[in-house]
CSV table of N, CA and C in Angstrom, one decimal:
chain,number,residue,atom,x,y,z
A,789,MET,N,80.0,105.5,101.3
A,789,MET,CA,79.9,105.1,102.7
A,789,MET,C,80.5,103.8,102.9
A,790,GLY,N,81.4,103.7,103.9
A,790,GLY,CA,82.2,102.5,104.2
A,790,GLY,C,81.3,101.5,105.0
A,791,THR,N,81.9,100.3,105.1
A,791,THR,CA,81.2,99.3,105.9
A,791,THR,C,81.7,99.4,107.3
A,792,THR,N,81.0,98.8,108.2
A,792,THR,CA,81.4,98.8,109.6
A,792,THR,C,82.4,97.6,109.7
A,793,PRO,N,83.6,97.8,110.3
A,793,PRO,CA,84.6,96.8,110.3
A,793,PRO,C,84.1,95.6,111.2
A,794,ALA,N,84.4,94.4,110.8
A,794,ALA,CA,84.2,93.3,111.7
A,794,ALA,C,85.1,93.4,112.9
A,795,VAL,N,84.6,93.2,114.0
A,795,VAL,CA,85.5,93.3,115.2
A,795,VAL,C,85.0,92.3,116.3
A,796,SER,N,85.9,91.6,116.8
A,796,SER,CA,85.6,90.8,118.0
A,796,SER,C,86.7,91.2,119.0
A,797,ALA,N,86.3,91.3,120.3
A,797,ALA,CA,87.2,91.8,121.3
A,797,ALA,C,87.0,91.0,122.6
A,798,GLN,N,88.1,90.8,123.3
A,798,GLN,CA,88.1,90.3,124.6
A,798,GLN,C,89.0,91.2,125.4
A,799,LEU,N,88.4,91.8,126.5
A,799,LEU,CA,89.1,92.7,127.3
A,799,LEU,C,88.9,92.3,128.7
A,800,ASP,N,89.9,91.9,129.4
A,800,ASP,CA,89.9,91.6,130.8
A,800,ASP,C,91.1,92.3,131.4
A,801,GLU,N,91.3,92.2,132.7
A,801,GLU,CA,92.4,92.9,133.3
A,801,GLU,C,93.8,92.4,132.9
A,802,ARG,N,93.8,91.3,132.2
A,802,ARG,CA,95.1,90.7,131.9
A,802,ARG,C,95.4,90.7,130.4
A,803,VAL,N,94.4,90.6,129.5
A,803,VAL,CA,94.7,90.5,128.1
A,803,VAL,C,93.7,91.2,127.2
A,804,LEU,N,94.1,91.9,126.2
A,804,LEU,CA,93.3,92.5,125.2
A,804,LEU,C,93.5,91.7,123.9
A,805,GLU,N,92.4,91.3,123.3
A,805,GLU,CA,92.5,90.6,122.0
A,805,GLU,C,91.5,91.2,121.1
A,806,LEU,N,91.9,91.7,120.0
A,806,LEU,CA,91.0,92.2,118.9
A,806,LEU,C,91.3,91.5,117.6
A,807,THR,N,90.2,91.2,116.9
A,807,THR,CA,90.4,90.8,115.5
A,807,THR,C,89.5,91.7,114.7
A,808,LEU,N,90.2,92.4,113.7
A,808,LEU,CA,89.6,93.5,112.9
A,808,LEU,C,89.7,93.2,111.5
A,809,SER,N,88.8,93.7,110.7
A,809,SER,CA,88.9,93.7,109.2
A,809,SER,C,90.1,94.7,108.9
A,810,ALA,N,90.8,94.3,107.9
A,810,ALA,CA,91.9,95.2,107.4
A,810,ALA,C,91.4,96.3,106.6
A,811,GLU,N,90.8,97.3,107.2
A,811,GLU,CA,90.2,98.5,106.6
A,811,GLU,C,90.4,99.7,107.5
A,812,SER,N,90.4,100.8,106.9
A,812,SER,CA,90.8,102.1,107.6
A,812,SER,C,90.0,102.3,108.8
A,813,ALA,N,88.7,102.0,108.9
A,813,ALA,CA,87.8,102.2,110.0
A,813,ALA,C,88.3,101.4,111.3
A,814,SER,N,89.1,100.3,111.0
A,814,SER,CA,89.6,99.5,112.1
A,814,SER,C,90.7,100.2,112.9
A,815,VAL,N,91.4,101.2,112.3
A,815,VAL,CA,92.5,101.9,113.0
A,815,VAL,C,92.0,102.6,114.2
A,816,ALA,N,90.9,103.3,114.2
A,816,ALA,CA,90.3,104.0,115.3
A,816,ALA,C,89.9,103.0,116.4
A,817,LYS,N,89.2,101.9,116.0
A,817,LYS,CA,88.8,100.9,117.0
A,817,LYS,C,90.0,100.3,117.7
A,818,ALA,N,91.1,100.0,117.0
A,818,ALA,CA,92.3,99.5,117.7
A,818,ALA,C,92.9,100.5,118.6
A,819,ARG,N,93.0,101.7,118.1
A,819,ARG,CA,93.6,102.8,118.9
A,819,ARG,C,92.9,103.0,120.2
A,820,HIS,N,91.6,103.1,120.2
A,820,HIS,CA,90.8,103.4,121.4
A,820,HIS,C,90.9,102.2,122.3
A,821,ALA,N,90.8,101.0,121.9
A,821,ALA,CA,90.8,99.8,122.7
A,821,ALA,C,92.2,99.7,123.4
A,822,ALA,N,93.3,99.9,122.6
A,822,ALA,CA,94.6,99.9,123.1
A,822,ALA,C,94.9,101.0,124.2
A,823,ALA,N,94.4,102.2,123.9
A,823,ALA,CA,94.6,103.3,124.9
A,823,ALA,C,93.8,103.0,126.2
A,824,ASP,N,92.6,102.4,126.1
A,824,ASP,CA,91.9,102.1,127.3
A,824,ASP,C,92.6,101.0,128.1
A,825,PHE,N,93.1,100.0,127.4
A,825,PHE,CA,93.8,98.9,128.1
A,825,PHE,C,95.1,99.4,128.7
A,826,ALA,N,95.8,100.3,128.0
A,826,ALA,CA,97.0,100.9,128.6
A,826,ALA,C,96.7,101.7,129.9
A,827,ARG,N,95.7,102.5,129.8
A,827,ARG,CA,95.3,103.3,131.0
A,827,ARG,C,95.0,102.4,132.2
A,828,GLU,N,94.3,101.3,131.9
A,828,GLU,CA,93.9,100.3,133.0
A,828,GLU,C,95.1,99.5,133.5
A,829,ASN,N,96.2,99.5,132.8
A,829,ASN,CA,97.4,98.7,133.1
A,829,ASN,C,98.6,99.5,133.4
A,830,GLY,N,98.5,100.8,133.6
A,830,GLY,CA,99.6,101.7,134.1
A,830,GLY,C,100.6,102.0,133.0
A,831,ALA,N,100.2,102.0,131.8
A,831,ALA,CA,101.1,102.4,130.7
A,831,ALA,C,100.6,103.7,130.0
A,832,ASP,N,101.4,104.4,129.3
A,832,ASP,CA,101.0,105.7,128.7
A,832,ASP,C,100.0,105.5,127.5
A,833,PRO,N,98.8,105.9,127.7
A,833,PRO,CA,97.8,105.6,126.7
A,833,PRO,C,98.0,106.4,125.4
A,834,ASP,N,98.6,107.6,125.5
A,834,ASP,CA,98.9,108.3,124.3
A,834,ASP,C,99.9,107.7,123.4
A,835,ASP,N,101.0,107.3,124.0
A,835,ASP,CA,102.1,106.6,123.2
A,835,ASP,C,101.6,105.3,122.6
A,836,ILE,N,100.8,104.6,123.4
A,836,ILE,CA,100.3,103.3,122.8
A,836,ILE,C,99.3,103.5,121.8
A,837,ALA,N,98.4,104.5,122.0
A,837,ALA,CA,97.4,104.8,120.9
A,837,ALA,C,98.1,105.2,119.6
A,838,LEU,N,99.1,106.0,119.7
A,838,LEU,CA,99.7,106.4,118.4
A,838,LEU,C,100.5,105.3,117.8
A,839,ALA,N,101.2,104.5,118.6
A,839,ALA,CA,102.0,103.4,118.0
A,839,ALA,C,101.0,102.3,117.4
A,840,VAL,N,99.9,102.0,118.1
A,840,VAL,CA,98.9,101.1,117.5
A,840,VAL,C,98.3,101.6,116.3
A,841,SER,N,98.0,102.9,116.3
A,841,SER,CA,97.4,103.5,115.0
A,841,SER,C,98.4,103.3,113.9
A,842,GLU,N,99.7,103.6,114.1
A,842,GLU,CA,100.7,103.4,113.0
A,842,GLU,C,100.8,102.0,112.6
A,843,ALA,N,100.8,101.1,113.5
A,843,ALA,CA,101.0,99.6,113.2
A,843,ALA,C,99.8,99.1,112.4
A,844,VAL,N,98.6,99.4,112.9
A,844,VAL,CA,97.4,98.9,112.2
A,844,VAL,C,97.3,99.6,110.8
A,845,SER,N,97.6,100.9,110.8
A,845,SER,CA,97.5,101.6,109.5
A,845,SER,C,98.5,100.9,108.5
A,846,ASN,N,99.7,100.6,109.0
A,846,ASN,CA,100.7,100.0,108.1
A,846,ASN,C,100.1,98.6,107.6
A,847,ALA,N,99.5,97.9,108.4
A,847,ALA,CA,98.9,96.6,108.0
A,847,ALA,C,97.8,96.8,107.0
A,848,VAL,N,96.9,97.8,107.2
A,848,VAL,CA,95.8,98.0,106.3
A,848,VAL,C,96.4,98.5,104.9
A,849,ILE,N,97.4,99.4,104.9
A,849,ILE,CA,97.9,99.9,103.7
A,849,ILE,C,98.8,99.0,102.9
A,850,HIS,N,99.6,98.2,103.6
A,850,HIS,CA,100.7,97.5,103.0
A,850,HIS,C,100.5,96.0,102.9
A,851,ALA,N,99.8,95.4,103.9
A,851,ALA,CA,99.9,93.9,104.0
A,851,ALA,C,99.1,93.2,103.0
A,852,PHE,N,98.2,93.8,102.3
A,852,PHE,CA,97.3,93.1,101.4
A,852,PHE,C,97.4,93.6,100.0
A,853,ARG,N,98.6,94.1,99.6
A,853,ARG,CA,98.8,94.5,98.2
A,853,ARG,C,98.6,93.4,97.2
A,854,GLY,N,97.8,93.6,96.2
A,854,GLY,CA,97.6,92.6,95.2
A,854,GLY,C,96.7,91.5,95.6
A,855,ARG,N,96.0,91.6,96.7
A,855,ARG,CA,95.0,90.5,97.1
A,855,ARG,C,93.9,91.1,98.0
A,856,ALA,N,92.9,90.4,98.2
A,856,ALA,CA,91.8,90.8,99.1
A,856,ALA,C,92.3,91.1,100.5
A,857,ALA,N,91.7,92.1,101.1
A,857,ALA,CA,92.0,92.5,102.5
A,857,ALA,C,91.7,91.3,103.4
A,858,GLY,N,92.5,91.1,104.4
A,858,GLY,CA,92.3,90.0,105.4
A,858,GLY,C,92.0,90.6,106.8
A,859,LYS,N,92.7,90.1,107.8
A,859,LYS,CA,92.4,90.6,109.1
A,859,LYS,C,93.7,91.1,109.8
A,860,VAL,N,93.4,91.9,110.8
A,860,VAL,CA,94.5,92.4,111.7
A,860,VAL,C,94.1,92.0,113.1
A,861,ASP,N,95.1,91.4,113.8
A,861,ASP,CA,94.9,91.1,115.2
A,861,ASP,C,95.7,92.0,116.1
A,862,VAL,N,95.1,92.5,117.1
A,862,VAL,CA,95.8,93.3,118.1
A,862,VAL,C,95.7,92.6,119.5
A,863,ARG,N,96.8,92.4,120.1
A,863,ARG,CA,96.9,91.7,121.4
A,863,ARG,C,97.7,92.5,122.3
A,864,ALA,N,97.3,92.6,123.6
A,864,ALA,CA,98.1,93.3,124.6
A,864,ALA,C,98.0,92.6,125.9
A,865,PHE,N,99.1,92.6,126.7
A,865,PHE,CA,99.1,92.0,128.0
A,865,PHE,C,100.2,92.6,128.8
A,866,PRO,N,100.0,92.7,130.2
A,866,PRO,CA,101.1,93.1,131.0
A,866,PRO,C,102.2,92.0,131.2
A,867,ASP,N,103.4,92.4,131.2
A,867,ASP,CA,104.5,91.5,131.4
A,867,ASP,C,105.5,92.2,132.3
A,868,GLY,N,105.4,92.0,133.6
A,868,GLY,CA,106.2,92.6,134.6
A,868,GLY,C,106.0,94.1,134.6
A,869,ASP,N,107.1,94.8,134.3
A,869,ASP,CA,107.1,96.3,134.3
A,869,ASP,C,106.8,96.8,132.9
A,870,ALA,N,106.4,96.0,132.0
A,870,ALA,CA,106.1,96.4,130.6
A,870,ALA,C,104.7,96.0,130.2
A,871,LEU,N,104.2,96.7,129.2
A,871,LEU,CA,102.9,96.3,128.6
A,871,LEU,C,103.4,95.9,127.2
A,872,VAL,N,103.1,94.6,126.8
A,872,VAL,CA,103.4,94.1,125.5
A,872,VAL,C,102.2,94.3,124.6
A,873,VAL,N,102.4,94.8,123.4
A,873,VAL,CA,101.3,95.0,122.4
A,873,VAL,C,101.8,94.5,121.1
A,874,SER,N,101.0,93.6,120.5
A,874,SER,CA,101.4,93.1,119.2
A,874,SER,C,100.3,93.4,118.2
A,875,VAL,N,100.7,93.6,116.9
A,875,VAL,CA,99.8,93.8,115.8
A,875,VAL,C,100.2,92.8,114.8
A,876,SER,N,99.3,91.9,114.4
A,876,SER,CA,99.6,90.9,113.4
A,876,SER,C,98.6,91.0,112.2
A,877,ASP,N,99.1,90.6,111.1
A,877,ASP,CA,98.2,90.5,109.9
A,877,ASP,C,98.4,89.2,109.2
A,878,ASP,N,97.5,88.9,108.3
A,878,ASP,CA,97.7,87.6,107.5
A,878,ASP,C,97.9,88.0,106.1
A,879,GLY,N,98.7,89.0,105.9
A,879,GLY,CA,99.0,89.6,104.5
A,879,GLY,C,100.2,89.0,103.9
A,880,VAL,N,100.8,89.8,103.0
A,880,VAL,CA,101.9,89.3,102.2
A,880,VAL,C,103.3,89.4,102.9
A,881,GLY,N,103.4,90.0,104.1
A,881,GLY,CA,104.6,90.1,104.7
A,881,GLY,C,105.2,91.5,104.4
A,882,VAL,N,106.4,91.8,105.1
A,882,VAL,CA,107.1,93.0,104.9
A,882,VAL,C,107.9,93.0,103.6
A,883,THR,N,107.6,93.8,102.7
A,883,THR,CA,108.3,93.9,101.4
A,883,THR,C,108.4,95.4,101.0
A,884,PRO,N,109.4,95.8,100.3
A,884,PRO,CA,109.5,97.2,99.9
A,884,PRO,C,108.3,97.6,99.0
A,885,ASN,N,107.8,98.8,99.2
A,885,ASN,CA,106.7,99.3,98.4
A,885,ASN,C,107.0,100.7,97.9
A,886,PRO,N,107.6,100.8,96.7
A,886,PRO,CA,107.9,102.1,96.1
A,886,PRO,C,106.7,102.9,95.8
A,887,ASP,N,105.5,102.4,95.8
A,887,ASP,CA,104.3,103.1,95.5
A,887,ASP,C,103.6,103.5,96.8
A,888,SER,N,104.3,103.4,98.0
A,888,SER,CA,103.6,103.7,99.2
A,888,SER,C,103.2,105.2,99.3
A,889,PRO,N,102.0,105.4,99.8
A,889,PRO,CA,101.5,106.8,99.9
A,889,PRO,C,102.1,107.5,101.1
A,890,GLY,N,102.8,106.8,102.0
A,890,GLY,CA,103.4,107.5,103.2
A,890,GLY,C,104.8,107.8,103.0
A,891,LEU,N,105.4,108.4,104.1
A,891,LEU,CA,106.8,108.8,104.1
A,891,LEU,C,107.7,107.7,104.5
A,892,GLY,N,107.2,106.6,105.0
A,892,GLY,CA,108.0,105.5,105.5
A,892,GLY,C,108.6,105.8,106.9
A,893,LEU,N,107.9,106.5,107.7
A,893,LEU,CA,108.4,106.8,109.0
A,893,LEU,C,107.7,106.1,110.1
A,894,GLY,N,106.7,105.3,109.8
A,894,GLY,CA,105.9,104.6,110.8
A,894,GLY,C,106.7,103.8,111.8
A,895,LEU,N,107.5,102.9,111.3
A,895,LEU,CA,108.3,102.1,112.2
A,895,LEU,C,109.3,102.9,113.0
A,896,ALA,N,109.9,103.9,112.5
A,896,ALA,CA,110.7,104.8,113.3
A,896,ALA,C,109.9,105.5,114.4
A,897,LEU,N,108.7,105.9,114.1
A,897,LEU,CA,107.9,106.5,115.1
A,897,LEU,C,107.5,105.5,116.2
A,898,ILE,N,107.1,104.3,115.8
A,898,ILE,CA,106.8,103.3,116.7
A,898,ILE,C,108.0,103.0,117.6
A,899,GLY,N,109.2,102.9,117.0
A,899,GLY,CA,110.4,102.7,117.8
A,899,GLY,C,110.7,103.8,118.8
A,900,SER,N,110.4,105.0,118.4
A,900,SER,CA,110.7,106.2,119.4
A,900,SER,C,109.6,106.2,120.5
A,901,LEU,N,108.5,105.7,120.3
A,901,LEU,CA,107.4,105.7,121.3
A,901,LEU,C,107.5,104.5,122.3
A,902,SER,N,108.2,103.4,121.9
A,902,SER,CA,108.2,102.2,122.7
A,902,SER,C,109.6,102.0,123.3
A,903,ALA,N,109.6,101.1,124.3
A,903,ALA,CA,110.9,100.7,124.9
A,903,ALA,C,111.6,99.6,124.1
A,904,GLY,N,110.9,99.0,123.1
A,904,GLY,CA,111.5,98.0,122.2
A,904,GLY,C,110.4,97.6,121.2
A,905,VAL,N,110.9,97.2,120.0
A,905,VAL,CA,110.1,96.8,118.9
A,905,VAL,C,110.7,95.7,118.2
A,906,GLU,N,109.9,94.7,117.7
A,906,GLU,CA,110.5,93.6,117.0
A,906,GLU,C,109.5,93.2,115.9
A,907,LEU,N,110.0,92.9,114.7
A,907,LEU,CA,109.2,92.4,113.6
A,907,LEU,C,109.4,90.9,113.5
A,908,GLN,N,108.3,90.2,113.5
A,908,GLN,CA,108.4,88.7,113.4
A,908,GLN,C,107.6,88.2,112.1
A,909,LYS,N,108.2,87.3,111.4
A,909,LYS,CA,107.6,86.7,110.2
A,909,LYS,C,107.6,85.2,110.4
A,910,GLU,N,106.4,84.7,110.7
A,910,GLU,CA,106.2,83.3,110.9
A,910,GLU,C,104.9,82.9,110.1
A,911,GLY,N,105.0,82.2,109.1
A,911,GLY,CA,103.8,81.9,108.3
A,911,GLY,C,103.4,83.1,107.5
A,912,PRO,N,102.1,83.1,107.2
A,912,PRO,CA,101.6,84.3,106.4
A,912,PRO,C,101.6,85.5,107.3
A,913,GLY,N,101.9,86.6,106.7
A,913,GLY,CA,101.8,87.9,107.4
A,913,GLY,C,103.0,88.3,108.2
A,914,THR,N,102.7,89.3,109.0
A,914,THR,CA,103.8,89.9,109.8
A,914,THR,C,103.2,90.2,111.2
A,915,THR,N,104.1,90.1,112.2
A,915,THR,CA,103.7,90.5,113.6
A,915,THR,C,104.7,91.5,114.1
A,916,LEU,N,104.2,92.7,114.5
A,916,LEU,CA,105.0,93.7,115.1
A,916,LEU,C,104.7,93.7,116.6
A,917,VAL,N,105.8,93.4,117.4
A,917,VAL,CA,105.7,93.3,118.9
A,917,VAL,C,106.3,94.6,119.5
A,918,MET,N,105.6,95.3,120.3
A,918,MET,CA,106.1,96.5,120.9
A,918,MET,C,106.0,96.4,122.4
A,919,ARG,N,107.0,96.9,123.1
A,919,ARG,CA,107.0,96.9,124.6
A,919,ARG,C,107.0,98.4,125.1
A,920,PHE,N,106.1,98.6,126.1
A,920,PHE,CA,106.0,99.9,126.7
A,920,PHE,C,106.1,99.8,128.2
A,921,PRO,N,106.8,100.8,128.8
A,921,PRO,CA,106.9,100.8,130.3
A,921,PRO,C,105.6,101.0,131.0
A,922,ARG,N,105.5,100.4,132.1
A,922,ARG,CA,104.3,100.5,133.0
A,922,ARG,C,104.8,101.2,134.3
A,923,ALA,N,103.9,102.0,134.9
A,923,ALA,CA,104.2,102.6,136.2
A,923,ALA,C,104.3,101.5,137.2
A,924,ALA,N,105.1,101.7,138.2
A,924,ALA,CA,105.3,100.7,139.2
A,924,ALA,C,104.2,100.6,140.1
């Protein structure tokens, strides 16, 4: 039996902020919170839910290789006609993983669901920033 992931959340009409334990149970929490926020802010909740699931899963699986699991932060906010969603971890950064259990299609899928995607590396970990269109 797994542990309940640590989660703190702030959800108002302008910003969603989640801090989650880097464990598999956190994927669903992030997915549901992001979908709800997207729905409330005029963006496609299905696309955002899938993209956030992929991004958080990537962080949980890849970011903490060879070290104790850390945290994953999910942040979302409206920016004009877009909803910006970022997923950050405090892990080892983006590095090749020949032992990966996945097919390596997560970033491509995220790119196909979003209007734009950017990987940022500043300090420990990685931040994936995604932009999704909002209804007018």
